[in-house]
Amino acid sequence: MIKFEATSTQIEICGAGFKPLPFYLNRQLIKILEDLGVPEHAFLDLQDEAVEQLRITVSNPINAGYYLQRELVGKSARIPWLIRKLFYIGMTFSEDQFLRDTHELAVLVRLRIMDETEYLREGEIYCSVHDEKGGVVLTGRVIITRCPALHPGDVQYVYATDVPPDSPLRSVHNCVVFSSKGYRDLPSQLSGGDLDGDLYNIIFDDTLMPTMMSKPADYPIMPAIDIGREVTRSDITDFFVQFMENDQLGRLSTLHQTLADQKPKGVFDPDCILLAEMCSTAVDFSKTGIPSSNVRPDFQAPGPRVLIENAIKIEDIDAEDDDEDEEDPEETAPATRYYESPKVLGKLYRAIDEQEFFTAIQRQSQASRSYQQSSLAIRLWDYVKHKTALIQYRHYLDFARDVKDAYEDNMCSTMREYSSHPVHFASEVEVFAGALIGKNGAQSKRQREISTSMKEKHDRDVAYTVQCILQGEEQDFSKQEALERSIACLDVAVHERRTVKRFGKLVSFTWVAAAVCLKEIEKLPGI
């Protein structure tokens, strides 16, 4: 596939199929699958199973460690490994408030090519899934889709099939191979997909199989604008401004979700079909001709502390919106109101009592704690002193203080930089877990985006800190004395905790140093 003519022969690798990617059912797909005949109990059962898995992570430190590892929480500081290691030496992470808060906060919050061998027939795919446990070739009828999915035809049945042992496709893993046969390529039928890096989702759970299918959308391809001359800087700025003016995808998607919940035909309603096309062609919201609504389903509420008006009936919403359209447009827009959705998304939303859930896991976490008087950090320090009784480390105490101060200065900088308020900074737990949380316990889209950047920065700071402990900051330090430096850092972390004005007492360096120290102790003979 030739996208652009170029003279460069360099290839940049953007991603690789080392392992299959997880697939998360989002609101768009759940609504489409519901309207295609998937029973609501299938979604409720999956949600119950997921909630139970979260509960299990609290009851067992091993599960908690692997959960944090899957979520990439504390990876640079080796926190998932530390939690499991503490368990193996007779300690439990839930005994420490900071580690427990980090885990609870973490709880709160495949590639594709064309079959050039021409073995696959129309409507067939080949997908070999490989991970650290081995590999398996998917076979039988499955569902394939791609996000974003708004049109009911963005979900299609296909047949996953195996290929001969000598087929070149056998060397392709964690990648969907599409057939090159048929009147129309399958990727383009899935929300206008192609083969330049799109991710496709495969569902092989029998409980999620629709009882009917919809014809895929067939939107016209928008031709590129030819200005008939060389592109100038002014053209680029004009294009950027025009793009910002017309970038209404968020409003279109939200309105589609609202109407799909309110209309009897769901995603098959003509207005929803039109909005799906508008999202695909990126048309300005004002050109849709569909008025927005300030009455929304409860699952679109920003958090649990929102009034849900049970008296609002779906059949009354259209009339209510018509009355509002007659008001003076200069007046302030009315506040958004929320009603109890009778559809599966509303039932999924109401099935989770966040307050009850976190109260329960906190009770479970507290019940699993040891009731010894000494703190976990002190007990760990006693363990390290016992295992390294003959190791001389005190000449590194000044070095350890410098490393600790540098780490905590970086922590304070991150807490300040990624704060949503000039006075109330992000907490140390939020930075350490890589997740900013709002007052209502939920994450906004902006907080999710900022959390990603914040996590990357903190991971770099932690990685640098670990490197300093292992290798030393200066050339005159011996790389063979990493254990001595790590013991000194743990000593300083446990016994010289400091309180920073406006930031409070900082404690996370204790667990960064602890993970390095325990890892180095493992290397001692006889340990």
Coordinates of N, CA and C in Angstrom, one line a residue, residues 31-32 35 149-154 217 219 252-280 288 290 343:
K31 N -23.7 -0.4 23.5 CA -25.0 0.0 22.9 C -25.3 -0.7 21.6
I32 N -24.3 -0.8 20.7 CA -24.5 -1.4 19.4 C -24.8 -2.9 19.6
D35 N -28.4 -3.4 20.9 CA -29.4 -3.2 19.8 C -29.3 -4.3 18.8
A149 N -16.9 3.0 17.2 CA -17.9 2.3 16.5 C -19.2 3.0 16.9
L150 N -19.9 3.6 15.9 CA -21.2 4.3 16.2 C -22.3 3.8 15.3
H151 N -22.0 3.3 14.1 CA -23.0 2.7 13.2 C -23.2 1.3 13.5
P152 N -24.4 0.7 13.5 CA -24.6 -0.7 13.9 C -23.9 -1.6 13.0
G153 N -23.5 -1.2 11.8 CA -22.7 -2.0 10.9 C -21.3 -2.1 11.1
D154 N -20.8 -1.3 12.2 CA -19.4 -1.3 12.5 C -19.0 -2.6 13.3
A217 N -21.9 0.6 7.0 CA -22.0 1.9 6.4 C -21.1 2.0 5.2
Y219 N -19.8 5.1 3.4 CA -19.7 6.6 3.3 C -18.8 6.9 2.1
L252 N -20.6 15.5 18.9 CA -21.4 14.5 18.1 C -21.5 13.2 18.7
S253 N -20.4 12.7 19.3 CA -20.4 11.4 19.9 C -21.3 11.4 21.2
T254 N -21.2 12.4 22.0 CA -22.1 12.5 23.2 C -23.6 12.5 22.8
L255 N -23.9 13.3 21.8 CA -25.3 13.4 21.4 C -25.8 12.1 20.8
H256 N -24.9 11.4 20.1 CA -25.3 10.1 19.5 C -25.6 9.1 20.7
Q257 N -24.7 9.2 21.7 CA -24.9 8.3 22.9 C -26.2 8.6 23.6
T258 N -26.5 9.9 23.7 CA -27.8 10.3 24.4 C -29.0 9.9 23.6
L259 N -29.0 10.1 22.3 CA -30.2 9.8 21.5 C -30.3 8.3 21.3
A260 N -29.2 7.5 21.3 CA -29.3 6.1 21.2 C -30.0 5.5 22.4
D261 N -29.8 6.2 23.6 CA -30.5 5.7 24.8 C -31.9 6.1 24.8
Q262 N -32.3 7.2 24.2 CA -33.7 7.8 24.3 C -34.6 7.2 23.2
K263 N -34.1 7.0 22.0 CA -34.9 6.6 20.9 C -35.3 5.1 21.0
P264 N -36.5 4.7 20.7 CA -36.9 3.3 20.7 C -36.0 2.4 19.8
K265 N -35.6 2.9 18.7 CA -34.8 2.1 17.8 C -33.3 2.1 18.1
G266 N -32.9 2.9 19.1 CA -31.5 2.9 19.5 C -30.6 3.4 18.5
V267 N -29.5 2.6 18.2 CA -28.5 3.1 17.2 C -29.1 3.0 15.8
F268 N -30.2 2.3 15.6 CA -30.8 2.2 14.3 C -31.7 3.5 14.0
D269 N -31.9 4.3 14.9 CA -32.7 5.5 14.7 C -32.1 6.4 13.6
P270 N -32.9 7.0 12.7 CA -32.3 7.8 11.6 C -31.4 8.9 12.1
D271 N -31.7 9.6 13.2 CA -30.8 10.6 13.7 C -29.5 10.0 14.2
C272 N -29.5 8.8 14.8 CA -28.2 8.2 15.2 C -27.4 7.8 14.0
I273 N -28.1 7.3 12.9 CA -27.4 6.9 11.7 C -26.7 8.2 11.1
L274 N -27.5 9.3 11.1 CA -26.9 10.5 10.5 C -25.7 11.0 11.4
L275 N -25.8 10.9 12.7 CA -24.7 11.4 13.5 C -23.5 10.5 13.3
A276 N -23.7 9.2 13.1 CA -22.6 8.3 12.9 C -21.8 8.7 11.6
E277 N -22.6 9.1 10.6 CA -22.0 9.5 9.3 C -21.3 10.9 9.5
M278 N -21.9 11.8 10.3 CA -21.2 13.0 10.6 C -19.9 12.8 11.3
C279 N -19.9 11.9 12.3 CA -18.6 11.6 13.0 C -17.6 11.0 12.0
S280 N -18.0 10.2 11.1 CA -17.1 9.6 10.1 C -16.5 10.6 9.2
T288 N -25.4 19.4 11.3 CA -26.2 18.2 11.5 C -27.7 18.4 11.4
I290 N -29.5 18.6 14.0 CA -30.1 17.9 15.1 C -29.8 18.7 16.4
K343 N -32.0 1.3 29.8 CA -31.2 0.5 28.9 C -30.0 -0.1 29.7

